[in-house]
Amino acid sequence: MSKDIALLDDLLTRMLAAGLIDLDIETDGRRIRMRLGNGSALSDAGEPVAVLSSGIGQFRAAHPRRPGSSISLGDTVQAGATLGYLQSGPTLLAIAAPMAGTMTEILATDGDTVGFGDRVFMIKGRS
Amino acid sequence: MMEILSATPLATIQDTGRHGFYHDGVGRSGAMDGLALALGNGLLGNEANAAAIEVPLLPFIVRFETDLDVALTGADCVARLDDVTLPPDWAFSVSAGQTLTLSALREGCRAYLCVAGGIDVPEILGSRSTQLREAFGGHDGRMLARGDRLKAIWARVGLPGGGLGASAAAAALPLGEPGQTVVRVMPGSEYDRFTPESQSSFWTSDWRVTPQSNRNGYRLAGSALTMRDSSELRSHGVVPGVIQVPGGGQPIIQLADAATMGGYPKIGTVIEADHWRLAQAAPGATIRFVETDVAGARAAQAQLDAFIADVRAMAARQRGAAERWS
């Protein structure tokens, strides 16, 4: 059940990041359809929003070539900005901000193994 | 399609080089940092010899006129897509109308902008590299300039949303202390004609990269190397990596755009697997030489090839996972 919520949460984050209002996918033999209503809850509520891991790997707070460049609590982030990294073998994925806002929580420590859909950061929108 | 809004001199289009025309006096050319080219092409799933833009001096600004996936590798520089900061060794998606700006260098000295499928310029003598001295290949056989418009062969390659990066080459392939440039060298055909003191100082000295260094070769400064005899040599073949010592005793490392022949004594050759380290050593940096042999050179090449293959394979998996979500 919590996995399903994480999946839906992730889909919602992706829809918002991509500006989609209607989503229809098939995954693991299931079909999921999501449609956003007018005025998404995210931007109105002002509640912190979870930034989720988009894959499985080791959390890296800073890019290996830029040690000391990790994000801190209270930092202002731009939409699309890289907040942290997910290392998988010799490749890195970005954990990107789905919207502009302020960093309110950092839920992973450098080197932690994180899974698909895990909450890594909480950011609060600017509205 | 993309337009160069600002380019300092010396930005050129390069692939893995033009091979097999030494007998016509046509040198290799190709990317100085072949590893950066390989990683960029690997992240994008391009062919290994897809052409990219080699940017040795900043700033470099390009505006994209169409949607395109690109990768920025090599030197770590301050890079922004519009106003979003980009990590180094990174593949990312750009939309029509966006501008990529490369400004201050943080580490290294040559950045590579790889594009989906490679830069679409004609193949001449089996390569898209710019042959600067002979003025053919690449974009009209010359350096890129403001207003030039270039086309990519593909557009999208299915990158994950936030982009896709390669881990740091220097950490994956360590040699010497962090931040130090060490390259492996095989003794050359005239090595035995240098004095024992010079042979010793060749391996133990710090060699400074002088400002007289470019794609043709690097002129180094350090304690002068002397020969036991100074008999004349005939001209002989020269390949990228050969270290020649002219009369003044200050070595020259011949590189991507080296002439195919030369008459200076050869004290050694930097193995090909370490050329990428030289490519990122800026004027003012110091270089150390450590001795190796054919077996050592082969092992180093195998290690380099394995790292590139790892990045390419894992990047393909990450793009595949992203594709299923698009």
PDB file of C-alpha atoms in Angstrom, chain B residues 61-312:
ATOM      1  CA  ILE B  61      27.737  30.441 -25.571  1.00  0.00           C
ATOM      2  CA  VAL B  62      25.379  28.508 -27.813  1.00  0.00           C
ATOM      3  CA  ARG B  63      21.634  28.899 -28.425  1.00  0.00           C
ATOM      4  CA  PHE B  64      19.557  25.889 -29.409  1.00  0.00           C
ATOM      5  CA  GLU B  65      17.006  26.416 -32.145  1.00  0.00           C
ATOM      6  CA  THR B  66      15.486  22.946 -31.790  1.00  0.00           C
ATOM      7  CA  ASP B  67      14.934  20.460 -28.941  1.00  0.00           C
ATOM      8  CA  LEU B  68      18.088  18.441 -28.396  1.00  0.00           C
ATOM      9  CA  ASP B  69      19.824  16.131 -25.927  1.00  0.00           C
ATOM     10  CA  VAL B  70      23.456  17.065 -25.263  1.00  0.00           C
ATOM     11  CA  ALA B  71      26.319  16.139 -22.927  1.00  0.00           C
ATOM     12  CA  LEU B  72      28.957  18.378 -21.424  1.00  0.00           C
ATOM     13  CA  THR B  73      32.181  16.571 -20.419  1.00  0.00           C
ATOM     14  CA  GLY B  74      35.898  17.171 -19.885  1.00  0.00           C
ATOM     15  CA  ALA B  75      36.917  20.280 -17.944  1.00  0.00           C
ATOM     16  CA  ASP B  76      34.680  21.208 -15.015  1.00  0.00           C
ATOM     17  CA  CYS B  77      33.454  24.713 -15.745  1.00  0.00           C
ATOM     18  CA  VAL B  78      30.660  26.967 -14.589  1.00  0.00           C
ATOM     19  CA  ALA B  79      27.881  25.932 -16.982  1.00  0.00           C
ATOM     20  CA  ARG B  80      24.335  27.195 -17.124  1.00  0.00           C
ATOM     21  CA  LEU B  81      21.335  26.249 -19.239  1.00  0.00           C
ATOM     22  CA  ASP B  82      19.477  29.567 -19.198  1.00  0.00           C
ATOM     23  CA  ASP B  83      19.856  30.238 -15.455  1.00  0.00           C
ATOM     24  CA  VAL B  84      19.987  26.663 -14.110  1.00  0.00           C
ATOM     25  CA  THR B  85      23.479  25.499 -13.064  1.00  0.00           C
ATOM     26  CA  LEU B  86      24.679  22.207 -14.579  1.00  0.00           C
ATOM     27  CA  PRO B  87      26.882  19.536 -12.981  1.00  0.00           C
ATOM     28  CA  PRO B  88      30.077  18.392 -14.769  1.00  0.00           C
ATOM     29  CA  ASP B  89      30.191  15.268 -16.996  1.00  0.00           C
ATOM     30  CA  TRP B  90      26.486  15.601 -17.537  1.00  0.00           C
ATOM     31  CA  ALA B  91      23.960  14.733 -20.267  1.00  0.00           C
ATOM     32  CA  PHE B  92      20.771  16.804 -20.294  1.00  0.00           C
ATOM     33  CA  SER B  93      17.830  17.822 -22.461  1.00  0.00           C
ATOM     34  CA  VAL B  94      17.542  21.303 -23.932  1.00  0.00           C
ATOM     35  CA  SER B  95      14.459  22.874 -25.475  1.00  0.00           C
ATOM     36  CA  ALA B  96      14.322  25.136 -28.503  1.00  0.00           C
ATOM     37  CA  GLY B  97      15.173  28.688 -27.463  1.00  0.00           C
ATOM     38  CA  GLN B  98      17.396  27.777 -24.507  1.00  0.00           C
ATOM     39  CA  THR B  99      20.949  29.072 -24.189  1.00  0.00           C
ATOM     40  CA  LEU B 100      23.950  27.183 -22.793  1.00  0.00           C
ATOM     41  CA  THR B 101      26.723  29.330 -21.303  1.00  0.00           C
ATOM     42  CA  LEU B 102      30.127  27.945 -20.318  1.00  0.00           C
ATOM     43  CA  SER B 103      32.085  30.485 -18.300  1.00  0.00           C
ATOM     44  CA  ALA B 104      34.837  30.146 -15.649  1.00  0.00           C
ATOM     45  CA  LEU B 105      36.936  26.965 -15.472  1.00  0.00           C
ATOM     46  CA  ARG B 106      37.017  25.111 -12.145  1.00  0.00           C
ATOM     47  CA  GLU B 107      39.271  22.187 -13.102  1.00  0.00           C
ATOM     48  CA  GLY B 108      40.925  21.103 -16.338  1.00  0.00           C
ATOM     49  CA  CYS B 109      41.097  23.172 -19.497  1.00  0.00           C
ATOM     50  CA  ARG B 110      39.077  21.585 -22.328  1.00  0.00           C
ATOM     51  CA  ALA B 111      35.303  21.133 -22.298  1.00  0.00           C
ATOM     52  CA  TYR B 112      33.404  18.976 -24.794  1.00  0.00           C
ATOM     53  CA  LEU B 113      29.870  19.591 -25.969  1.00  0.00           C
ATOM     54  CA  CYS B 114      28.539  16.323 -27.391  1.00  0.00           C
ATOM     55  CA  VAL B 115      25.134  16.226 -29.085  1.00  0.00           C
ATOM     56  CA  ALA B 116      22.629  13.454 -29.827  1.00  0.00           C
ATOM     57  CA  GLY B 117      23.999  11.490 -32.789  1.00  0.00           C
ATOM     58  CA  GLY B 118      27.020  13.810 -33.131  1.00  0.00           C
ATOM     59  CA  ILE B 119      27.563  17.058 -35.011  1.00  0.00           C
ATOM     60  CA  ASP B 120      26.375  16.699 -38.596  1.00  0.00           C
ATOM     61  CA  VAL B 121      29.314  17.743 -40.760  1.00  0.00           C
ATOM     62  CA  PRO B 122      30.651  15.849 -43.770  1.00  0.00           C
ATOM     63  CA  GLU B 123      33.035  12.968 -43.215  1.00  0.00           C
ATOM     64  CA  ILE B 124      36.311  13.590 -45.023  1.00  0.00           C
ATOM     65  CA  LEU B 125      38.974  10.851 -45.188  1.00  0.00           C
ATOM     66  CA  GLY B 126      36.900   8.842 -42.711  1.00  0.00           C
ATOM     67  CA  SER B 127      36.560  11.543 -40.033  1.00  0.00           C
ATOM     68  CA  ARG B 128      34.633  14.678 -39.068  1.00  0.00           C
ATOM     69  CA  SER B 129      37.607  16.157 -37.181  1.00  0.00           C
ATOM     70  CA  THR B 130      38.881  19.598 -38.062  1.00  0.00           C
ATOM     71  CA  GLN B 131      42.295  19.329 -39.727  1.00  0.00           C
ATOM     72  CA  LEU B 132      43.415  22.854 -38.834  1.00  0.00           C
ATOM     73  CA  ARG B 133      46.764  23.034 -40.619  1.00  0.00           C
ATOM     74  CA  GLU B 134      45.391  21.617 -43.883  1.00  0.00           C
ATOM     75  CA  ALA B 135      42.080  23.512 -43.432  1.00  0.00           C
ATOM     76  CA  PHE B 136      39.580  20.713 -44.098  1.00  0.00           C
ATOM     77  CA  GLY B 137      37.141  18.639 -42.048  1.00  0.00           C
ATOM     78  CA  GLY B 138      34.948  19.839 -39.188  1.00  0.00           C
ATOM     79  CA  HIS B 139      33.097  23.069 -39.946  1.00  0.00           C
ATOM     80  CA  ASP B 140      34.660  24.358 -43.203  1.00  0.00           C
ATOM     81  CA  GLY B 141      38.078  23.228 -41.966  1.00  0.00           C
ATOM     82  CA  ARG B 142      38.316  26.032 -39.419  1.00  0.00           C
ATOM     83  CA  MET B 143      37.733  27.097 -35.831  1.00  0.00           C
ATOM     84  CA  LEU B 144      34.172  27.916 -34.866  1.00  0.00           C
ATOM     85  CA  ALA B 145      33.119  31.566 -34.796  1.00  0.00           C
ATOM     86  CA  ARG B 146      30.161  33.600 -33.652  1.00  0.00           C
ATOM     87  CA  GLY B 147      27.162  33.105 -35.932  1.00  0.00           C
ATOM     88  CA  ASP B 148      28.101  29.582 -37.044  1.00  0.00           C
ATOM     89  CA  ARG B 149      25.104  27.263 -37.127  1.00  0.00           C
ATOM     90  CA  LEU B 150      25.519  23.548 -36.500  1.00  0.00           C
ATOM     91  CA  LYS B 151      23.161  20.607 -36.784  1.00  0.00           C
ATOM     92  CA  ALA B 152      22.962  17.425 -34.704  1.00  0.00           C
ATOM     93  CA  ILE B 153      22.355  14.064 -36.393  1.00  0.00           C
ATOM     94  CA  TRP B 154      19.654  13.004 -33.839  1.00  0.00           C
ATOM     95  CA  ALA B 155      17.486  15.002 -31.407  1.00  0.00           C
ATOM     96  CA  ARG B 156      16.313  13.021 -28.370  1.00  0.00           C
ATOM     97  CA  VAL B 157      17.915   9.913 -26.855  1.00  0.00           C
ATOM     98  CA  GLY B 158      15.520   9.314 -23.922  1.00  0.00           C
ATOM     99  CA  LEU B 159      17.492  10.862 -21.046  1.00  0.00           C
ATOM    100  CA  PRO B 160      16.117  10.678 -17.490  1.00  0.00           C
ATOM    101  CA  GLY B 161      14.294  13.852 -16.460  1.00  0.00           C
ATOM    102  CA  GLY B 162      16.983  15.485 -14.324  1.00  0.00           C
ATOM    103  CA  GLY B 163      19.793  14.417 -16.638  1.00  0.00           C
ATOM    104  CA  LEU B 164      22.414  11.675 -16.515  1.00  0.00           C
ATOM    105  CA  GLY B 165      26.041  11.928 -15.420  1.00  0.00           C
ATOM    106  CA  ALA B 166      29.270   9.941 -15.474  1.00  0.00           C
ATOM    107  CA  SER B 167      31.337   9.604 -12.315  1.00  0.00           C
ATOM    108  CA  ALA B 168      34.654  11.452 -12.239  1.00  0.00           C
ATOM    109  CA  ALA B 169      37.300   9.934 -14.516  1.00  0.00           C
ATOM    110  CA  ALA B 170      40.168  11.075 -12.282  1.00  0.00           C
ATOM    111  CA  ALA B 171      38.634   9.202  -9.339  1.00  0.00           C
ATOM    112  CA  ALA B 172      37.872   6.089 -11.423  1.00  0.00           C
ATOM    113  CA  LEU B 173      41.362   6.023 -12.980  1.00  0.00           C
ATOM    114  CA  PRO B 174      43.661   7.459 -10.292  1.00  0.00           C
ATOM    115  CA  LEU B 175      47.351   8.062 -11.008  1.00  0.00           C
ATOM    116  CA  GLY B 176      49.548  10.066  -8.605  1.00  0.00           C
ATOM    117  CA  GLU B 177      48.179  12.386  -5.951  1.00  0.00           C
ATOM    118  CA  PRO B 178      44.771  14.021  -6.479  1.00  0.00           C
ATOM    119  CA  GLY B 179      45.172  17.235  -8.465  1.00  0.00           C
ATOM    120  CA  GLN B 180      48.572  16.189  -9.836  1.00  0.00           C
ATOM    121  CA  THR B 181      49.090  15.309 -13.518  1.00  0.00           C
ATOM    122  CA  VAL B 182      51.098  12.109 -13.842  1.00  0.00           C
ATOM    123  CA  VAL B 183      51.422  10.317 -17.182  1.00  0.00           C
ATOM    124  CA  ARG B 184      53.028   7.010 -18.068  1.00  0.00           C
ATOM    125  CA  VAL B 185      55.880   7.082 -20.583  1.00  0.00           C
ATOM    126  CA  MET B 186      57.714   4.403 -22.558  1.00  0.00           C
ATOM    127  CA  PRO B 187      61.401   5.258 -23.164  1.00  0.00           C
ATOM    128  CA  GLY B 188      61.942   6.381 -26.789  1.00  0.00           C
ATOM    129  CA  SER B 189      64.477   5.351 -29.404  1.00  0.00           C
ATOM    130  CA  GLU B 190      67.076   8.005 -28.380  1.00  0.00           C
ATOM    131  CA  TYR B 191      66.585   7.581 -24.611  1.00  0.00           C
ATOM    132  CA  ASP B 192      69.957   5.843 -24.223  1.00  0.00           C
ATOM    133  CA  ARG B 193      71.767   8.782 -25.833  1.00  0.00           C
ATOM    134  CA  PHE B 194      70.834  11.174 -22.996  1.00  0.00           C
ATOM    135  CA  THR B 195      73.262  11.572 -20.066  1.00  0.00           C
ATOM    136  CA  PRO B 196      72.483   9.498 -16.945  1.00  0.00           C
ATOM    137  CA  GLU B 197      71.765  12.762 -15.065  1.00  0.00           C
ATOM    138  CA  SER B 198      69.274  13.827 -17.723  1.00  0.00           C
ATOM    139  CA  GLN B 199      67.634  10.397 -17.768  1.00  0.00           C
ATOM    140  CA  SER B 200      67.230  10.612 -14.026  1.00  0.00           C
ATOM    141  CA  SER B 201      65.889  14.175 -13.977  1.00  0.00           C
ATOM    142  CA  PHE B 202      63.426  13.308 -16.775  1.00  0.00           C
ATOM    143  CA  TRP B 203      61.645  10.915 -14.375  1.00  0.00           C
ATOM    144  CA  THR B 204      62.066  12.901 -11.166  1.00  0.00           C
ATOM    145  CA  SER B 205      61.504  16.555 -12.213  1.00  0.00           C
ATOM    146  CA  ASP B 206      58.319  18.541 -12.303  1.00  0.00           C
ATOM    147  CA  TRP B 207      57.738  19.695 -15.887  1.00  0.00           C
ATOM    148  CA  ARG B 208      55.784  22.906 -16.281  1.00  0.00           C
ATOM    149  CA  VAL B 209      53.337  23.296 -19.195  1.00  0.00           C
ATOM    150  CA  THR B 210      54.307  26.593 -20.878  1.00  0.00           C
ATOM    151  CA  PRO B 211      51.880  28.951 -22.660  1.00  0.00           C
ATOM    152  CA  GLN B 212      53.427  27.725 -25.951  1.00  0.00           C
ATOM    153  CA  SER B 213      51.139  24.685 -25.747  1.00  0.00           C
ATOM    154  CA  ASN B 214      48.210  23.833 -27.994  1.00  0.00           C
ATOM    155  CA  ARG B 215      46.697  21.029 -30.074  1.00  0.00           C
ATOM    156  CA  ASN B 216      50.015  20.619 -31.941  1.00  0.00           C
ATOM    157  CA  GLY B 217      51.945  19.911 -28.778  1.00  0.00           C
ATOM    158  CA  TYR B 218      52.983  21.080 -25.331  1.00  0.00           C
ATOM    159  CA  ARG B 219      56.300  22.828 -24.772  1.00  0.00           C
ATOM    160  CA  LEU B 220      57.510  22.008 -21.275  1.00  0.00           C
ATOM    161  CA  ALA B 221      59.930  23.879 -19.010  1.00  0.00           C
ATOM    162  CA  GLY B 222      62.234  22.273 -16.452  1.00  0.00           C
ATOM    163  CA  SER B 223      65.873  21.277 -15.968  1.00  0.00           C
ATOM    164  CA  ALA B 224      67.478  21.077 -19.435  1.00  0.00           C
ATOM    165  CA  LEU B 225      68.050  17.572 -20.815  1.00  0.00           C
ATOM    166  CA  THR B 226      71.417  16.970 -22.489  1.00  0.00           C
ATOM    167  CA  MET B 227      72.689  14.253 -24.795  1.00  0.00           C
ATOM    168  CA  ARG B 228      76.049  12.499 -24.612  1.00  0.00           C
ATOM    169  CA  ASP B 229      76.627  13.227 -28.287  1.00  0.00           C
ATOM    170  CA  SER B 230      74.937  15.670 -30.569  1.00  0.00           C
ATOM    171  CA  SER B 231      75.039  13.925 -33.935  1.00  0.00           C
ATOM    172  CA  GLU B 232      72.314  14.933 -36.372  1.00  0.00           C
ATOM    173  CA  LEU B 233      69.244  12.764 -36.842  1.00  0.00           C
ATOM    174  CA  ARG B 234      67.256  12.222 -39.992  1.00  0.00           C
ATOM    175  CA  SER B 235      63.555  13.068 -39.927  1.00  0.00           C
ATOM    176  CA  HIS B 236      61.405  10.205 -38.746  1.00  0.00           C
ATOM    177  CA  GLY B 237      57.758   9.481 -38.106  1.00  0.00           C
ATOM    178  CA  VAL B 238      56.134  11.196 -35.118  1.00  0.00           C
ATOM    179  CA  VAL B 239      52.851  10.168 -33.477  1.00  0.00           C
ATOM    180  CA  PRO B 240      50.779  11.932 -30.788  1.00  0.00           C
ATOM    181  CA  GLY B 241      52.430  11.344 -27.416  1.00  0.00           C
ATOM    182  CA  VAL B 242      56.056  11.384 -28.641  1.00  0.00           C
ATOM    183  CA  ILE B 243      58.308  13.516 -26.401  1.00  0.00           C
ATOM    184  CA  GLN B 244      61.025  15.225 -28.448  1.00  0.00           C
ATOM    185  CA  VAL B 245      63.965  17.151 -27.047  1.00  0.00           C
ATOM    186  CA  PRO B 246      65.216  19.970 -29.282  1.00  0.00           C
ATOM    187  CA  GLY B 247      68.625  21.650 -28.872  1.00  0.00           C
ATOM    188  CA  GLY B 248      67.694  23.783 -25.860  1.00  0.00           C
ATOM    189  CA  GLY B 249      66.945  20.650 -23.813  1.00  0.00           C
ATOM    190  CA  GLN B 250      63.309  21.602 -23.034  1.00  0.00           C
ATOM    191  CA  PRO B 251      60.969  18.760 -24.105  1.00  0.00           C
ATOM    192  CA  ILE B 252      57.986  19.010 -26.459  1.00  0.00           C
ATOM    193  CA  ILE B 253      55.118  16.496 -26.243  1.00  0.00           C
ATOM    194  CA  GLN B 254      53.604  16.084 -29.708  1.00  0.00           C
ATOM    195  CA  LEU B 255      49.802  15.887 -29.592  1.00  0.00           C
ATOM    196  CA  ALA B 256      46.639  15.609 -31.718  1.00  0.00           C
ATOM    197  CA  ASP B 257      47.659  18.055 -34.474  1.00  0.00           C
ATOM    198  CA  ALA B 258      51.352  17.087 -34.520  1.00  0.00           C
ATOM    199  CA  ALA B 259      53.127  16.945 -37.863  1.00  0.00           C
ATOM    200  CA  THR B 260      53.658  13.408 -39.116  1.00  0.00           C
ATOM    201  CA  MET B 261      57.483  13.739 -39.161  1.00  0.00           C
ATOM    202  CA  GLY B 262      60.219  15.414 -37.160  1.00  0.00           C
ATOM    203  CA  GLY B 263      63.946  15.253 -36.603  1.00  0.00           C
ATOM    204  CA  TYR B 264      64.410  15.957 -32.873  1.00  0.00           C
ATOM    205  CA  PRO B 265      65.605  13.142 -30.606  1.00  0.00           C
ATOM    206  CA  LYS B 266      62.790  11.202 -28.916  1.00  0.00           C
ATOM    207  CA  ILE B 267      63.318  10.585 -25.209  1.00  0.00           C
ATOM    208  CA  GLY B 268      59.985   8.816 -24.744  1.00  0.00           C
ATOM    209  CA  THR B 269      56.309   8.486 -25.624  1.00  0.00           C
ATOM    210  CA  VAL B 270      53.312   9.230 -23.402  1.00  0.00           C
ATOM    211  CA  ILE B 271      51.047   6.184 -23.675  1.00  0.00           C
ATOM    212  CA  GLU B 272      47.735   6.821 -25.449  1.00  0.00           C
ATOM    213  CA  ALA B 273      45.675   5.842 -22.368  1.00  0.00           C
ATOM    214  CA  ASP B 274      47.061   8.913 -20.575  1.00  0.00           C
ATOM    215  CA  HIS B 275      46.588  11.537 -23.320  1.00  0.00           C
ATOM    216  CA  TRP B 276      43.340  12.688 -21.680  1.00  0.00           C
ATOM    217  CA  ARG B 277      45.317  13.644 -18.584  1.00  0.00           C
ATOM    218  CA  LEU B 278      47.598  15.852 -20.716  1.00  0.00           C
ATOM    219  CA  ALA B 279      44.591  17.392 -22.477  1.00  0.00           C
ATOM    220  CA  GLN B 280      43.327  18.752 -19.149  1.00  0.00           C
ATOM    221  CA  ALA B 281      46.721  20.116 -17.974  1.00  0.00           C
ATOM    222  CA  ALA B 282      46.535  23.881 -18.489  1.00  0.00           C
ATOM    223  CA  PRO B 283      49.548  26.156 -19.052  1.00  0.00           C
ATOM    224  CA  GLY B 284      51.211  26.641 -15.649  1.00  0.00           C
ATOM    225  CA  ALA B 285      50.343  23.116 -14.479  1.00  0.00           C
ATOM    226  CA  THR B 286      53.154  20.659 -13.763  1.00  0.00           C
ATOM    227  CA  ILE B 287      53.483  17.175 -15.198  1.00  0.00           C
ATOM    228  CA  ARG B 288      55.398  14.161 -13.874  1.00  0.00           C
ATOM    229  CA  PHE B 289      56.526  11.222 -16.008  1.00  0.00           C
ATOM    230  CA  VAL B 290      56.542   7.641 -14.714  1.00  0.00           C
ATOM    231  CA  GLU B 291      58.115   4.804 -16.683  1.00  0.00           C
ATOM    232  CA  THR B 292      56.096   1.989 -18.178  1.00  0.00           C
ATOM    233  CA  ASP B 293      56.482  -0.580 -20.957  1.00  0.00           C
ATOM    234  CA  VAL B 294      54.301  -2.141 -23.659  1.00  0.00           C
ATOM    235  CA  ALA B 295      52.568  -4.473 -21.171  1.00  0.00           C
ATOM    236  CA  GLY B 296      51.904  -1.518 -18.833  1.00  0.00           C
ATOM    237  CA  ALA B 297      50.516   0.552 -21.702  1.00  0.00           C
ATOM    238  CA  ARG B 298      48.204  -2.292 -22.762  1.00  0.00           C
ATOM    239  CA  ALA B 299      46.956  -2.766 -19.188  1.00  0.00           C
ATOM    240  CA  ALA B 300      46.289   0.981 -18.856  1.00  0.00           C
ATOM    241  CA  GLN B 301      44.353   0.993 -22.147  1.00  0.00           C
ATOM    242  CA  ALA B 302      42.297  -2.022 -21.020  1.00  0.00           C
ATOM    243  CA  GLN B 303      41.433  -0.241 -17.753  1.00  0.00           C
ATOM    244  CA  LEU B 304      40.425   2.925 -19.618  1.00  0.00           C
ATOM    245  CA  ASP B 305      38.318   0.964 -22.125  1.00  0.00           C
ATOM    246  CA  ALA B 306      36.593  -0.925 -19.273  1.00  0.00           C
ATOM    247  CA  PHE B 307      35.624   2.343 -17.542  1.00  0.00           C
ATOM    248  CA  ILE B 308      34.177   3.741 -20.785  1.00  0.00           C
ATOM    249  CA  ALA B 309      32.295   0.472 -21.443  1.00  0.00           C
ATOM    250  CA  ASP B 310      30.877   0.534 -17.883  1.00  0.00           C
ATOM    251  CA  VAL B 311      29.592   4.083 -18.257  1.00  0.00           C
ATOM    252  CA  ARG B 312      28.130   3.298 -21.685  1.00  0.00           C
TER     253      ARG B 312
END
